[in-house]
Amino acid sequence: MTWQLFVMALLAGAANWAFRALPILLRRERTATPGWVERSLAAIGPAAIATLCVASLLPMLSSDLLALAPVIGGTLAVVGTYLARPSVVLATLAGAVVHGGMVWLLG
Amino acid sequence: MNTEARFRDGLFASLPIVMGYLPIAFSFGVAAARAGLAPGEAFALSLIIYAGASQFLALALFTSGAPVLVAAFTLIAMNLRHVLYGPTLMRAAGPKATTRRAWAWAFGLTDEVFGQALGTLTRGGTFSEAYMFGLGLAAYSAWLTGTLLGAIAGGGALEGWPSLSAGLGFMLPALFLALLLSLLSRRQVPVIVVAGVVTVLATLAISPTSGILLGMLAGAGAGLVRK
């Protein structure tokens, strides 16, 4: 592992531990958090997920309908499965199965 | 669940997460091998970072030659949302919940583990650190196992299986979409729309890496200005 990759992993891993554990370990009686901090913290999660969702779908978009069909099918499978049963894992697997299945069917 | 949740209850509750993590981690292992990492290096990334999307992005940033601090900041910004998970979970667990060993089990508080634990509490379950260890350890083990298998299988492992490769390749967008649906609310719509639009524009105008960073910042900014 190059030192750059190792340093990047260590910094990200340490931050992950801090983000996940410190708010629990440092928990005290409710202290007032400034409103703007709470609002921006609350928005970062959805913003990050939305950004990653768009960024991961963008390279898959194509003007070729045959290439686009599995992406549309997989996306609809995720949404449909989640609406039927709100489970992130099930919806993810359904999307992947439908996408892979359509690639197989369409050759 | 009226009695205190046990370690094995956590293991059982983790089964859907394990089923989801194994193929996603496998595809990370394959992607790491394609990026030129040895199996041990891919395993180390999963062991140290343990955050799916961040790890895929780490590979992209690493292979694109992004500066270490810029890459680390991007990965850190991506997981800032986890700050909210612990307080939310402990609020649901109640004032009697103990957190003596949270320094260990809280590292496993991923999106899915948090969602499962919160769901259990919402459905009337009780909180225990043993349950959190069971839930978290099984998920972590699945993540590490999947990574190692994928990395050993190597970048060319799926060349003869295009539909399987396509399905695994869609796992990540599917995961993000499902996560997005899980936190979708009327209140979050402006944040999501702004983040999405800025990501598209910045990706087209500058680069995919800039698109991700600017999209997140713009979304957080939209959250800041809302009432």
PDB file of C-alpha atoms in Angstrom, chain B residues 28-214:
ATOM      1  CA  PHE B  28     -15.389  -3.393  -4.018  1.00  0.00           C
ATOM      2  CA  GLY B  29     -12.716  -6.093  -3.836  1.00  0.00           C
ATOM      3  CA  VAL B  30     -12.959  -6.595  -7.608  1.00  0.00           C
ATOM      4  CA  ALA B  31     -12.795  -2.820  -8.194  1.00  0.00           C
ATOM      5  CA  ALA B  32      -9.750  -2.578  -5.911  1.00  0.00           C
ATOM      6  CA  ALA B  33      -8.022  -5.342  -7.852  1.00  0.00           C
ATOM      7  CA  ARG B  34      -8.833  -3.510 -11.098  1.00  0.00           C
ATOM      8  CA  ALA B  35      -7.281  -0.369  -9.582  1.00  0.00           C
ATOM      9  CA  GLY B  36      -4.074  -2.321  -9.001  1.00  0.00           C
ATOM     10  CA  LEU B  37      -4.367  -3.035  -5.264  1.00  0.00           C
ATOM     11  CA  ALA B  38      -3.236  -6.326  -3.763  1.00  0.00           C
ATOM     12  CA  PRO B  39      -5.823  -8.353  -1.774  1.00  0.00           C
ATOM     13  CA  GLY B  40      -4.169  -7.321   1.509  1.00  0.00           C
ATOM     14  CA  GLU B  41      -4.418  -3.637   0.548  1.00  0.00           C
ATOM     15  CA  ALA B  42      -8.091  -3.937  -0.392  1.00  0.00           C
ATOM     16  CA  PHE B  43      -8.742  -5.770   2.892  1.00  0.00           C
ATOM     17  CA  ALA B  44      -6.893  -3.033   4.815  1.00  0.00           C
ATOM     18  CA  LEU B  45      -9.067  -0.329   3.225  1.00  0.00           C
ATOM     19  CA  SER B  46     -12.203  -2.163   4.347  1.00  0.00           C
ATOM     20  CA  LEU B  47     -10.738  -2.804   7.798  1.00  0.00           C
ATOM     21  CA  ILE B  48      -9.678   0.806   8.391  1.00  0.00           C
ATOM     22  CA  ILE B  49     -12.342   2.867   6.598  1.00  0.00           C
ATOM     23  CA  TYR B  50     -15.392   0.543   6.749  1.00  0.00           C
ATOM     24  CA  ALA B  51     -17.715   2.772   4.743  1.00  0.00           C
ATOM     25  CA  GLY B  52     -18.829   1.445   1.366  1.00  0.00           C
ATOM     26  CA  ALA B  53     -19.311   4.567  -0.686  1.00  0.00           C
ATOM     27  CA  SER B  54     -16.196   6.182   0.766  1.00  0.00           C
ATOM     28  CA  GLN B  55     -14.108   3.190  -0.194  1.00  0.00           C
ATOM     29  CA  PHE B  56     -15.262   3.235  -3.815  1.00  0.00           C
ATOM     30  CA  LEU B  57     -14.563   6.962  -3.894  1.00  0.00           C
ATOM     31  CA  ALA B  58     -11.162   6.374  -2.267  1.00  0.00           C
ATOM     32  CA  LEU B  59     -10.292   4.100  -5.191  1.00  0.00           C
ATOM     33  CA  ALA B  60     -11.475   6.700  -7.711  1.00  0.00           C
ATOM     34  CA  LEU B  61      -9.535   9.487  -5.995  1.00  0.00           C
ATOM     35  CA  PHE B  62      -6.445   7.313  -5.599  1.00  0.00           C
ATOM     36  CA  THR B  63      -6.377   6.271  -9.242  1.00  0.00           C
ATOM     37  CA  SER B  64      -7.059   9.839 -10.428  1.00  0.00           C
ATOM     38  CA  GLY B  65      -4.039  11.042  -8.453  1.00  0.00           C
ATOM     39  CA  ALA B  66      -5.941  13.445  -6.202  1.00  0.00           C
ATOM     40  CA  PRO B  67      -3.793  15.017  -3.422  1.00  0.00           C
ATOM     41  CA  VAL B  68      -3.953  13.041  -0.151  1.00  0.00           C
ATOM     42  CA  LEU B  69      -5.478  15.801   1.964  1.00  0.00           C
ATOM     43  CA  VAL B  70      -8.095  16.704  -0.669  1.00  0.00           C
ATOM     44  CA  ALA B  71      -9.012  13.028  -0.992  1.00  0.00           C
ATOM     45  CA  ALA B  72      -9.169  12.534   2.790  1.00  0.00           C
ATOM     46  CA  PHE B  73     -11.303  15.670   3.211  1.00  0.00           C
ATOM     47  CA  THR B  74     -13.711  14.439   0.537  1.00  0.00           C
ATOM     48  CA  LEU B  75     -14.045  11.057   2.263  1.00  0.00           C
ATOM     49  CA  ILE B  76     -14.487  12.692   5.669  1.00  0.00           C
ATOM     50  CA  ALA B  77     -17.129  15.122   4.362  1.00  0.00           C
ATOM     51  CA  MET B  78     -18.992  12.205   2.842  1.00  0.00           C
ATOM     52  CA  ASN B  79     -19.450  10.536   6.242  1.00  0.00           C
ATOM     53  CA  LEU B  80     -20.207  13.601   8.330  1.00  0.00           C
ATOM     54  CA  ARG B  81     -23.834  12.480   8.442  1.00  0.00           C
ATOM     55  CA  HIS B  82     -22.784   9.699  10.831  1.00  0.00           C
ATOM     56  CA  VAL B  83     -22.420  12.329  13.568  1.00  0.00           C
ATOM     57  CA  LEU B  84     -26.193  12.310  13.851  1.00  0.00           C
ATOM     58  CA  TYR B  85     -26.622   8.524  14.118  1.00  0.00           C
ATOM     59  CA  GLY B  86     -25.329   8.017  17.673  1.00  0.00           C
ATOM     60  CA  PRO B  87     -27.426  10.742  19.334  1.00  0.00           C
ATOM     61  CA  THR B  88     -30.513   9.646  17.377  1.00  0.00           C
ATOM     62  CA  LEU B  89     -30.037   6.011  18.386  1.00  0.00           C
ATOM     63  CA  MET B  90     -29.379   6.802  22.033  1.00  0.00           C
ATOM     64  CA  ARG B  91     -32.411   9.079  22.182  1.00  0.00           C
ATOM     65  CA  ALA B  92     -34.497   6.130  20.970  1.00  0.00           C
ATOM     66  CA  ALA B  93     -32.734   3.756  23.411  1.00  0.00           C
ATOM     67  CA  GLY B  94     -33.812   5.821  26.401  1.00  0.00           C
ATOM     68  CA  PRO B  95     -32.011   7.328  29.399  1.00  0.00           C
ATOM     69  CA  LYS B  96     -31.091   3.968  30.988  1.00  0.00           C
ATOM     70  CA  ALA B  97     -29.092   2.736  28.008  1.00  0.00           C
ATOM     71  CA  THR B  98     -25.444   2.104  28.844  1.00  0.00           C
ATOM     72  CA  THR B  99     -22.661   3.185  26.533  1.00  0.00           C
ATOM     73  CA  ARG B 100     -19.529   1.947  28.347  1.00  0.00           C
ATOM     74  CA  ARG B 101     -18.356  -0.035  25.322  1.00  0.00           C
ATOM     75  CA  ALA B 102     -19.584   2.349  22.665  1.00  0.00           C
ATOM     76  CA  TRP B 103     -15.956   3.165  21.795  1.00  0.00           C
ATOM     77  CA  ALA B 104     -15.851  -0.320  20.225  1.00  0.00           C
ATOM     78  CA  TRP B 105     -19.309  -1.056  18.833  1.00  0.00           C
ATOM     79  CA  ALA B 106     -19.997   2.447  17.530  1.00  0.00           C
ATOM     80  CA  PHE B 107     -17.366   2.065  14.787  1.00  0.00           C
ATOM     81  CA  GLY B 108     -19.803  -0.402  13.229  1.00  0.00           C
ATOM     82  CA  LEU B 109     -22.610   2.161  13.116  1.00  0.00           C
ATOM     83  CA  THR B 110     -22.950   2.249   9.339  1.00  0.00           C
ATOM     84  CA  ASP B 111     -26.054   3.485   7.537  1.00  0.00           C
ATOM     85  CA  GLU B 112     -27.582   0.008   7.439  1.00  0.00           C
ATOM     86  CA  VAL B 113     -26.623  -0.988  11.019  1.00  0.00           C
ATOM     87  CA  PHE B 114     -28.005   2.307  12.292  1.00  0.00           C
ATOM     88  CA  GLY B 115     -31.214   1.788  10.300  1.00  0.00           C
ATOM     89  CA  GLN B 116     -31.662  -1.759  11.576  1.00  0.00           C
ATOM     90  CA  ALA B 117     -30.958  -0.826  15.214  1.00  0.00           C
ATOM     91  CA  LEU B 118     -33.282   2.165  15.084  1.00  0.00           C
ATOM     92  CA  GLY B 119     -35.961   0.044  13.387  1.00  0.00           C
ATOM     93  CA  THR B 120     -35.709  -2.560  16.175  1.00  0.00           C
ATOM     94  CA  LEU B 121     -36.115   0.122  18.840  1.00  0.00           C
ATOM     95  CA  THR B 122     -38.998   1.725  16.949  1.00  0.00           C
ATOM     96  CA  ARG B 123     -40.778  -1.642  16.824  1.00  0.00           C
ATOM     97  CA  GLY B 124     -40.593  -1.956  20.625  1.00  0.00           C
ATOM     98  CA  GLY B 125     -37.241  -3.700  21.049  1.00  0.00           C
ATOM     99  CA  THR B 126     -34.840  -2.882  23.849  1.00  0.00           C
ATOM    100  CA  PHE B 127     -31.304  -1.588  23.549  1.00  0.00           C
ATOM    101  CA  SER B 128     -28.213  -3.390  24.758  1.00  0.00           C
ATOM    102  CA  GLU B 129     -24.559  -3.090  23.915  1.00  0.00           C
ATOM    103  CA  ALA B 130     -24.422  -6.877  23.382  1.00  0.00           C
ATOM    104  CA  TYR B 131     -27.088  -6.534  20.667  1.00  0.00           C
ATOM    105  CA  MET B 132     -25.120  -3.739  19.015  1.00  0.00           C
ATOM    106  CA  PHE B 133     -21.971  -5.894  19.081  1.00  0.00           C
ATOM    107  CA  GLY B 134     -23.842  -8.796  17.444  1.00  0.00           C
ATOM    108  CA  LEU B 135     -25.383  -6.594  14.789  1.00  0.00           C
ATOM    109  CA  GLY B 136     -22.178  -4.711  14.065  1.00  0.00           C
ATOM    110  CA  LEU B 137     -19.732  -7.624  14.141  1.00  0.00           C
ATOM    111  CA  ALA B 138     -21.702  -9.736  11.677  1.00  0.00           C
ATOM    112  CA  ALA B 139     -22.018  -6.820   9.258  1.00  0.00           C
ATOM    113  CA  TYR B 140     -18.308  -5.933   9.611  1.00  0.00           C
ATOM    114  CA  SER B 141     -17.288  -9.563   9.084  1.00  0.00           C
ATOM    115  CA  ALA B 142     -19.433  -9.796   5.943  1.00  0.00           C
ATOM    116  CA  TRP B 143     -17.860  -6.601   4.636  1.00  0.00           C
ATOM    117  CA  LEU B 144     -14.316  -7.848   5.233  1.00  0.00           C
ATOM    118  CA  THR B 145     -15.043 -11.335   3.865  1.00  0.00           C
ATOM    119  CA  GLY B 146     -16.680  -9.986   0.707  1.00  0.00           C
ATOM    120  CA  THR B 147     -13.790  -7.587   0.121  1.00  0.00           C
ATOM    121  CA  LEU B 148     -11.184 -10.307   0.476  1.00  0.00           C
ATOM    122  CA  LEU B 149     -13.060 -12.720  -1.807  1.00  0.00           C
ATOM    123  CA  GLY B 150     -13.523 -10.043  -4.469  1.00  0.00           C
ATOM    124  CA  ALA B 151      -9.899  -8.954  -4.289  1.00  0.00           C
ATOM    125  CA  ILE B 152      -8.638 -12.532  -4.506  1.00  0.00           C
ATOM    126  CA  ALA B 153     -10.986 -13.252  -7.418  1.00  0.00           C
ATOM    127  CA  GLY B 154      -9.345 -10.273  -9.104  1.00  0.00           C
ATOM    128  CA  GLY B 155     -10.286  -7.637 -11.636  1.00  0.00           C
ATOM    129  CA  GLY B 156     -10.825 -10.171 -14.409  1.00  0.00           C
ATOM    130  CA  ALA B 157     -12.994 -12.471 -12.287  1.00  0.00           C
ATOM    131  CA  LEU B 158     -16.235 -11.362 -13.874  1.00  0.00           C
ATOM    132  CA  GLU B 159     -15.120 -11.041 -17.514  1.00  0.00           C
ATOM    133  CA  GLY B 160     -16.915 -14.233 -18.473  1.00  0.00           C
ATOM    134  CA  TRP B 161     -20.065 -13.159 -16.630  1.00  0.00           C
ATOM    135  CA  PRO B 162     -21.196  -9.831 -18.138  1.00  0.00           C
ATOM    136  CA  SER B 163     -24.680  -9.870 -16.619  1.00  0.00           C
ATOM    137  CA  LEU B 164     -23.324 -10.666 -13.123  1.00  0.00           C
ATOM    138  CA  SER B 165     -20.719  -7.951 -13.586  1.00  0.00           C
ATOM    139  CA  ALA B 166     -23.438  -5.502 -14.669  1.00  0.00           C
ATOM    140  CA  GLY B 167     -25.602  -6.424 -11.675  1.00  0.00           C
ATOM    141  CA  LEU B 168     -22.717  -5.925  -9.254  1.00  0.00           C
ATOM    142  CA  GLY B 169     -21.833  -2.687 -11.016  1.00  0.00           C
ATOM    143  CA  PHE B 170     -25.354  -1.425 -10.397  1.00  0.00           C
ATOM    144  CA  MET B 171     -25.194  -2.353  -6.701  1.00  0.00           C
ATOM    145  CA  LEU B 172     -23.739   0.994  -5.679  1.00  0.00           C
ATOM    146  CA  PRO B 173     -26.212   3.295  -7.496  1.00  0.00           C
ATOM    147  CA  ALA B 174     -28.969   1.005  -6.215  1.00  0.00           C
ATOM    148  CA  LEU B 175     -27.666   1.305  -2.653  1.00  0.00           C
ATOM    149  CA  PHE B 176     -27.499   5.099  -2.840  1.00  0.00           C
ATOM    150  CA  LEU B 177     -30.953   5.301  -4.361  1.00  0.00           C
ATOM    151  CA  ALA B 178     -32.385   3.048  -1.639  1.00  0.00           C
ATOM    152  CA  LEU B 179     -30.638   5.090   1.061  1.00  0.00           C
ATOM    153  CA  LEU B 180     -31.993   8.262  -0.523  1.00  0.00           C
ATOM    154  CA  LEU B 181     -35.512   6.826  -0.417  1.00  0.00           C
ATOM    155  CA  SER B 182     -35.021   5.831   3.229  1.00  0.00           C
ATOM    156  CA  LEU B 183     -34.381   9.412   4.294  1.00  0.00           C
ATOM    157  CA  LEU B 184     -36.662  11.157   1.829  1.00  0.00           C
ATOM    158  CA  SER B 185     -39.011  13.656   3.410  1.00  0.00           C
ATOM    159  CA  ARG B 186     -40.691  16.833   2.254  1.00  0.00           C
ATOM    160  CA  ARG B 187     -38.237  18.784   4.407  1.00  0.00           C
ATOM    161  CA  GLN B 188     -35.234  17.260   2.637  1.00  0.00           C
ATOM    162  CA  VAL B 189     -36.485  17.740  -0.949  1.00  0.00           C
ATOM    163  CA  PRO B 190     -34.804  21.171  -1.517  1.00  0.00           C
ATOM    164  CA  VAL B 191     -31.493  19.821  -0.176  1.00  0.00           C
ATOM    165  CA  ILE B 192     -31.677  16.740  -2.418  1.00  0.00           C
ATOM    166  CA  VAL B 193     -32.687  18.704  -5.534  1.00  0.00           C
ATOM    167  CA  VAL B 194     -29.956  21.325  -5.070  1.00  0.00           C
ATOM    168  CA  ALA B 195     -27.311  18.656  -4.395  1.00  0.00           C
ATOM    169  CA  GLY B 196     -28.386  16.650  -7.452  1.00  0.00           C
ATOM    170  CA  VAL B 197     -28.525  19.587  -9.868  1.00  0.00           C
ATOM    171  CA  VAL B 198     -25.185  21.011  -8.729  1.00  0.00           C
ATOM    172  CA  THR B 199     -23.576  17.571  -9.011  1.00  0.00           C
ATOM    173  CA  VAL B 200     -24.718  17.220 -12.631  1.00  0.00           C
ATOM    174  CA  LEU B 201     -23.667  20.751 -13.600  1.00  0.00           C
ATOM    175  CA  ALA B 202     -20.281  20.624 -11.868  1.00  0.00           C
ATOM    176  CA  THR B 203     -19.550  17.142 -13.229  1.00  0.00           C
ATOM    177  CA  LEU B 204     -20.285  18.285 -16.782  1.00  0.00           C
ATOM    178  CA  ALA B 205     -18.508  21.621 -16.399  1.00  0.00           C
ATOM    179  CA  ILE B 206     -15.483  20.625 -14.298  1.00  0.00           C
ATOM    180  CA  SER B 207     -14.974  16.971 -13.272  1.00  0.00           C
ATOM    181  CA  PRO B 208     -16.750  14.102 -11.471  1.00  0.00           C
ATOM    182  CA  THR B 209     -14.714  14.660  -8.287  1.00  0.00           C
ATOM    183  CA  SER B 210     -15.614  18.366  -8.236  1.00  0.00           C
ATOM    184  CA  GLY B 211     -19.226  17.424  -8.913  1.00  0.00           C
ATOM    185  CA  ILE B 212     -19.367  15.266  -5.789  1.00  0.00           C
ATOM    186  CA  LEU B 213     -17.711  17.820  -3.520  1.00  0.00           C
ATOM    187  CA  LEU B 214     -19.645  20.837  -4.833  1.00  0.00           C
TER     188      LEU B 214
END
